[in-house]
Amino acid sequence: MSRKPFIAGNWKMNLTIAEGVELAKAVAAVANDAPTVDVAVCPTFVSVAKVADAVKSTALMVGAQDTFWETKGAWTRQIAPNMLADAGCQWVIVGHSETRGRFGGLSEEVQAKLAEVPGYFGESDKSVNMKAKAIFAAGLLPIIACGELPSEYEAGKTDEVVAGQIRADIAGFTEEQAMKMVIAYEPVWAIGTGNTCDPQTADKVCGVIRNTVKEVYGEKVAEAVRIQYGGSVKPGNAKELLSMPNIDGALVGGAALKAADFAGIIEAAK
Ligand code: PGA
């Protein structure tokens, strides 16, 4: 079965509304010329509606970087999936390591600040799973992120950690939902560090993820589900990564902030 490549840009906490709209328009022009590739950008919550509006009649899709599992009520700070749908989103990233509090290359100064606020980043596999179900219920689709810490990688625990996360994150979906979910494998030590996982290793771990999906939902879903690699993807390494049999796309951070770099990655997926 052939799976349509999916390149998503995770803008994280970057760009003003005006900058986001400008970048999205440039990316939309590239997406319009790449009908064989699905392309999305995931701006901050404050930019998402304006960005979605600016690219409404183009091939570019829009996602958010997180959500909550309830639909409304007294939940200060939270944003419900139906609100993201209303803002023009089609996708939501859930379980990114930066929301799970699983960081790789933070400076000592930043680590010291985080040590003062234990539990601030409280995402767990359970909350990822509840959020993913709420995302489906709102008619949106999740990009479910997983990945091992540098220490887990060094201890040779990558497969075990990633399979464990995914088993918990995807529990209890319908078969139709599971076919449409996207999973992003992002080794924490490769995020924002410039250290890319070599394509063979990334492919092997994405294969472990596909097998885990197969254990839970069977062969048909495992063959249909798209698995992205994320972690310092750039125009220069995208082609090799995307040519691997188990890698169906990329979740891109830093290189998604420059139109030319992101265009190079979309080009590599064609
Ligand atoms: P990066 O981030 O491309 O800057 O490494 C990827 C991600 O965290 O999604």
Short mmCIF file of C-alpha atoms and ligand atoms in Angstrom, two decimals:
data_model
loop_
_atom_site.label_atom_id
_atom_site.label_comp_id
_atom_site.label_asym_id
_atom_site.label_seq_id
_atom_site.Cartn_x
_atom_site.Cartn_y
_atom_site.Cartn_z
CA MET A 1 0.00 0.00 0.00
CA SER A 2 1.31 3.45 -0.80
CA ARG A 3 1.03 6.07 1.91
CA LYS A 4 0.88 9.77 0.96
CA PRO A 5 3.88 11.59 2.44
CA PHE A 6 2.99 14.14 5.11
CA ILE A 7 5.28 17.05 5.97
CA ALA A 8 4.20 19.08 9.00
CA GLY A 9 5.91 22.18 10.38
CA ASN A 10 5.83 22.63 14.13
CA TRP A 11 6.44 26.34 14.67
CA LYS A 12 6.61 25.91 18.47
CA MET A 13 6.78 29.27 20.33
CA ASN A 14 7.92 31.30 17.32
CA LEU A 15 6.59 33.99 14.94
CA THR A 16 4.13 36.84 15.42
CA ILE A 17 0.73 36.66 13.75
CA ALA A 18 1.94 38.77 10.80
CA GLU A 19 5.11 36.70 10.41
CA GLY A 20 3.10 33.49 10.58
CA VAL A 21 0.63 34.64 7.93
CA GLU A 22 3.49 35.66 5.64
CA LEU A 23 5.31 32.35 6.05
CA ALA A 24 2.10 30.34 5.64
CA LYS A 25 1.30 32.10 2.36
CA ALA A 26 4.75 31.24 1.02
CA VAL A 27 4.40 27.61 2.15
CA ALA A 28 0.90 27.42 0.64
CA ALA A 29 2.30 28.27 -2.79
CA VAL A 30 4.75 25.37 -2.44
CA ALA A 31 2.00 23.02 -1.18
CA ASN A 32 -0.18 23.92 -4.17
CA ASP A 33 2.65 22.72 -6.42
CA ALA A 34 3.04 19.46 -4.49
CA PRO A 35 -0.24 17.56 -4.90
CA THR A 36 1.45 14.24 -4.07
CA VAL A 37 2.44 15.50 -0.60
CA ASP A 38 0.25 16.50 2.36
CA VAL A 39 1.60 19.67 3.97
CA ALA A 40 0.59 21.36 7.23
CA VAL A 41 1.89 24.11 9.49
CA CYS A 42 1.22 24.28 13.22
CA PRO A 43 1.35 27.87 14.51
CA THR A 44 0.87 29.07 18.09
CA PHE A 45 -2.71 29.22 19.41
CA VAL A 46 -2.85 33.00 18.93
CA SER A 47 -1.93 32.76 15.25
CA VAL A 48 -3.85 29.69 14.24
CA ALA A 49 -7.12 31.37 13.13
CA LYS A 50 -5.42 34.11 11.11
CA VAL A 51 -3.05 31.64 9.48
CA ALA A 52 -5.89 29.24 8.63
CA ASP A 53 -7.88 32.10 7.14
CA ALA A 54 -4.93 33.23 5.01
CA VAL A 55 -4.47 29.77 3.43
CA LYS A 56 -8.13 28.72 3.29
CA SER A 57 -8.35 28.19 -0.46
CA THR A 58 -4.94 26.49 -0.77
CA ALA A 59 -3.61 22.95 -0.33
CA LEU A 60 -1.85 23.90 2.93
CA MET A 61 -3.46 22.46 6.06
CA VAL A 62 -3.20 23.94 9.55
CA GLY A 63 -2.67 22.26 12.90
CA ALA A 64 -2.38 23.26 16.55
CA GLN A 65 0.37 22.22 18.94
CA ASP A 66 -1.81 20.90 21.78
CA THR A 67 -5.39 20.82 23.01
CA PHE A 68 -7.52 19.71 25.97
CA TRP A 69 -9.87 16.75 26.25
CA GLU A 70 -13.00 18.59 27.47
CA THR A 71 -15.16 20.63 25.09
CA LYS A 72 -15.95 23.69 27.27
CA GLY A 73 -16.31 24.97 30.79
CA ALA A 74 -14.30 26.30 33.70
CA TRP A 75 -10.88 25.23 32.49
CA THR A 76 -8.71 28.35 32.62
CA ARG A 77 -5.85 28.26 30.07
CA GLN A 78 -7.25 25.35 28.08
CA ILE A 79 -8.28 25.25 24.41
CA ALA A 80 -10.83 22.65 23.28
CA PRO A 81 -10.52 20.68 20.02
CA ASN A 82 -13.85 22.06 18.73
CA MET A 83 -12.42 25.57 19.14
CA LEU A 84 -9.44 24.56 17.04
CA ALA A 85 -11.78 23.18 14.39
CA ASP A 86 -13.68 26.47 14.49
CA ALA A 87 -10.37 28.31 13.99
CA GLY A 88 -9.71 26.33 10.81
CA CYS A 89 -7.43 23.53 12.04
CA GLN A 90 -7.44 20.02 10.64
CA TRP A 91 -4.61 18.61 12.78
CA VAL A 92 -3.40 18.72 16.37
CA ILE A 93 0.03 17.63 17.60
CA VAL A 94 -0.30 15.77 20.91
CA GLY A 95 2.36 14.32 23.17
CA HIS A 96 5.30 16.30 21.85
CA SER A 97 8.28 15.67 24.13
CA GLU A 98 8.32 19.38 24.97
CA THR A 99 4.82 19.04 26.48
CA ARG A 100 5.76 15.80 28.23
CA GLY A 101 8.63 17.62 29.96
CA ARG A 102 11.10 15.31 28.23
CA PHE A 103 13.90 17.58 27.07
CA GLY A 104 17.27 16.85 25.56
CA GLY A 105 19.61 19.76 25.04
CA LEU A 106 18.55 22.43 27.56
CA SER A 107 21.17 24.77 28.99
CA GLU A 108 22.03 24.38 32.68
CA GLU A 109 20.41 27.72 33.40
CA VAL A 110 17.10 26.63 31.88
CA GLN A 111 17.32 23.22 33.57
CA ALA A 112 17.77 25.00 36.92
CA LYS A 113 14.61 27.05 36.31
CA LEU A 114 12.63 23.93 35.41
CA ALA A 115 13.86 22.21 38.57
CA GLU A 116 12.10 25.00 40.52
CA VAL A 117 8.73 24.14 38.96
CA PRO A 118 8.46 20.36 39.05
CA GLY A 119 5.43 19.03 37.20
CA TYR A 120 4.96 22.13 35.06
CA PHE A 121 5.06 20.03 31.88
CA GLY A 122 2.68 17.31 32.97
CA GLU A 123 1.73 15.51 29.76
CA SER A 124 1.44 11.74 30.19
CA ASP A 125 0.48 8.86 27.92
CA LYS A 126 -2.96 8.91 29.57
CA SER A 127 -3.53 12.60 28.80
CA VAL A 128 -2.23 12.11 25.26
CA ASN A 129 -4.76 9.31 24.79
CA MET A 130 -7.66 11.37 26.20
CA LYS A 131 -6.69 14.33 24.02
CA ALA A 132 -6.42 12.17 20.88
CA LYS A 133 -9.94 10.81 21.45
CA ALA A 134 -11.27 14.36 21.91
CA ILE A 135 -9.46 15.44 18.72
CA PHE A 136 -11.21 12.69 16.73
CA ALA A 137 -14.55 13.57 18.33
CA ALA A 138 -14.18 17.17 17.09
CA GLY A 139 -13.57 15.94 13.54
CA LEU A 140 -9.84 16.68 13.65
CA LEU A 141 -6.88 14.32 13.37
CA PRO A 142 -3.98 13.85 15.81
CA ILE A 143 -0.27 13.75 15.16
CA ILE A 144 0.81 11.66 18.14
CA ALA A 145 4.45 12.23 19.06
CA CYS A 146 6.71 9.80 20.87
CA GLY A 147 10.43 9.34 21.38
CA GLU A 148 13.16 8.34 23.78
CA LEU A 149 15.33 10.53 26.03
CA PRO A 150 19.10 10.69 25.50
CA SER A 151 19.57 8.49 28.61
CA GLU A 152 17.08 5.90 27.32
CA TYR A 153 18.83 5.90 23.95
CA GLU A 154 22.21 5.35 25.59
CA ALA A 155 20.78 2.51 27.69
CA GLY A 156 19.52 0.77 24.52
CA LYS A 157 15.88 1.18 25.60
CA THR A 158 14.58 3.03 22.53
CA ASP A 159 12.31 0.28 21.16
CA GLU A 160 10.83 -0.54 24.54
CA VAL A 161 10.17 3.11 25.45
CA VAL A 162 8.62 4.04 22.12
CA ALA A 163 6.45 0.90 21.88
CA GLY A 164 5.24 1.48 25.46
CA GLN A 165 4.31 5.10 24.74
CA ILE A 166 2.47 4.24 21.54
CA ARG A 167 0.56 1.30 23.03
CA ALA A 168 -0.81 3.63 25.74
CA ASP A 169 -1.29 6.67 23.50
CA ILE A 170 -3.41 4.90 20.85
CA ALA A 171 -5.55 2.66 23.06
CA GLY A 172 -9.28 2.54 22.42
CA PHE A 173 -9.62 4.23 19.02
CA THR A 174 -12.04 2.89 16.42
CA GLU A 175 -10.42 1.19 13.43
CA GLU A 176 -11.43 4.11 11.22
CA GLN A 177 -9.77 6.58 13.60
CA ALA A 178 -6.64 4.47 13.90
CA MET A 179 -6.27 4.35 10.09
CA LYS A 180 -6.22 8.15 9.98
CA MET A 181 -3.98 8.93 12.96
CA VAL A 182 -0.43 10.06 12.30
CA ILE A 183 2.44 9.09 14.58
CA ALA A 184 5.66 11.10 14.82
CA TYR A 185 8.83 9.40 16.03
CA GLU A 186 11.06 12.08 17.51
CA PRO A 187 14.14 10.95 19.43
CA VAL A 188 14.50 13.64 22.09
CA TRP A 189 18.26 13.81 21.60
CA ALA A 190 17.74 14.80 17.94
CA ILE A 191 15.22 17.61 18.53
CA GLY A 192 16.67 21.05 17.89
CA THR A 193 20.18 19.74 18.40
CA GLY A 194 21.31 19.27 14.79
CA ASN A 195 21.98 15.58 15.63
CA THR A 196 19.81 13.68 13.19
CA CYS A 197 19.09 10.04 13.79
CA ASP A 198 20.65 8.09 10.93
CA PRO A 199 18.00 7.01 8.40
CA GLN A 200 18.46 3.26 9.03
CA THR A 201 17.95 3.63 12.78
CA ALA A 202 15.00 6.01 12.32
CA ASP A 203 13.44 3.53 9.91
CA LYS A 204 13.98 0.64 12.32
CA VAL A 205 12.23 2.49 15.16
CA CYS A 206 9.39 3.55 12.85
CA GLY A 207 9.11 -0.17 12.02
CA VAL A 208 8.82 -0.95 15.74
CA ILE A 209 6.01 1.62 15.92
CA ARG A 210 4.26 0.07 12.90
CA ASN A 211 4.50 -3.35 14.53
CA THR A 212 3.02 -1.96 17.73
CA VAL A 213 0.12 -0.51 15.73
CA LYS A 214 -0.27 -3.95 14.12
CA GLU A 215 -0.42 -5.66 17.53
CA VAL A 216 -3.21 -3.30 18.60
CA TYR A 217 -5.22 -2.75 15.39
CA GLY A 218 -4.04 -5.40 12.91
CA GLU A 219 -2.29 -5.44 9.57
CA LYS A 220 -4.67 -3.21 7.61
CA VAL A 221 -4.34 -0.29 10.02
CA ALA A 222 -0.57 -0.80 10.39
CA GLU A 223 -0.13 -0.62 6.62
CA ALA A 224 -2.31 2.50 6.33
CA VAL A 225 -0.96 4.53 9.24
CA ARG A 226 1.52 7.27 8.44
CA ILE A 227 4.62 7.58 10.60
CA GLN A 228 6.72 10.74 10.48
CA TYR A 229 10.28 11.14 11.62
CA GLY A 230 11.16 14.34 13.51
CA GLY A 231 14.42 15.69 14.89
CA SER A 232 16.65 18.12 12.98
CA VAL A 233 15.12 17.34 9.58
CA LYS A 234 16.61 19.72 6.98
CA PRO A 235 16.55 19.99 3.18
CA GLY A 236 19.94 18.24 3.11
CA ASN A 237 18.92 15.08 5.00
CA ALA A 238 15.21 14.90 4.13
CA LYS A 239 15.49 12.88 0.94
CA GLU A 240 17.38 10.01 2.52
CA LEU A 241 15.11 9.89 5.57
CA LEU A 242 11.95 10.05 3.46
CA SER A 243 13.15 7.29 1.14
CA MET A 244 13.08 4.76 3.99
CA PRO A 245 10.19 2.25 3.79
CA ASN A 246 8.72 2.97 7.24
CA ILE A 247 9.11 6.78 7.17
CA ASP A 248 6.10 8.48 5.60
CA GLY A 249 6.86 12.10 6.32
CA ALA A 250 8.50 14.53 8.68
CA LEU A 251 7.60 16.68 11.66
CA VAL A 252 9.88 19.68 11.27
CA GLY A 253 10.77 22.30 13.89
CA GLY A 254 13.58 24.74 13.17
CA ALA A 255 13.66 24.22 9.41
CA ALA A 256 9.91 24.91 9.17
CA LEU A 257 10.48 28.54 10.15
CA LYS A 258 12.13 29.45 6.85
CA ALA A 259 10.07 29.14 3.67
CA ALA A 260 13.03 28.05 1.53
CA ASP A 261 14.14 25.31 3.96
CA PHE A 262 10.62 23.98 4.43
CA ALA A 263 10.10 24.07 0.65
CA GLY A 264 13.27 21.99 0.24
CA ILE A 265 11.85 19.33 2.58
CA ILE A 266 8.49 19.30 0.76
CA GLU A 267 10.42 18.96 -2.52
CA ALA A 268 12.29 15.96 -1.11
CA ALA A 269 8.96 14.27 -0.31
CA LYS A 270 7.61 14.57 -3.86
P1 PGA B 1 13.56 20.22 15.09
O1 PGA B 1 12.21 19.94 15.90
O2 PGA B 1 13.26 19.97 13.64
O3 PGA B 1 13.90 21.67 15.37
O4 PGA B 1 14.60 19.28 15.61
C1 PGA B 1 11.37 18.88 15.56
C2 PGA B 1 10.21 18.80 16.51
O5 PGA B 1 10.42 18.93 17.73
O6 PGA B 1 9.05 18.60 16.10
#
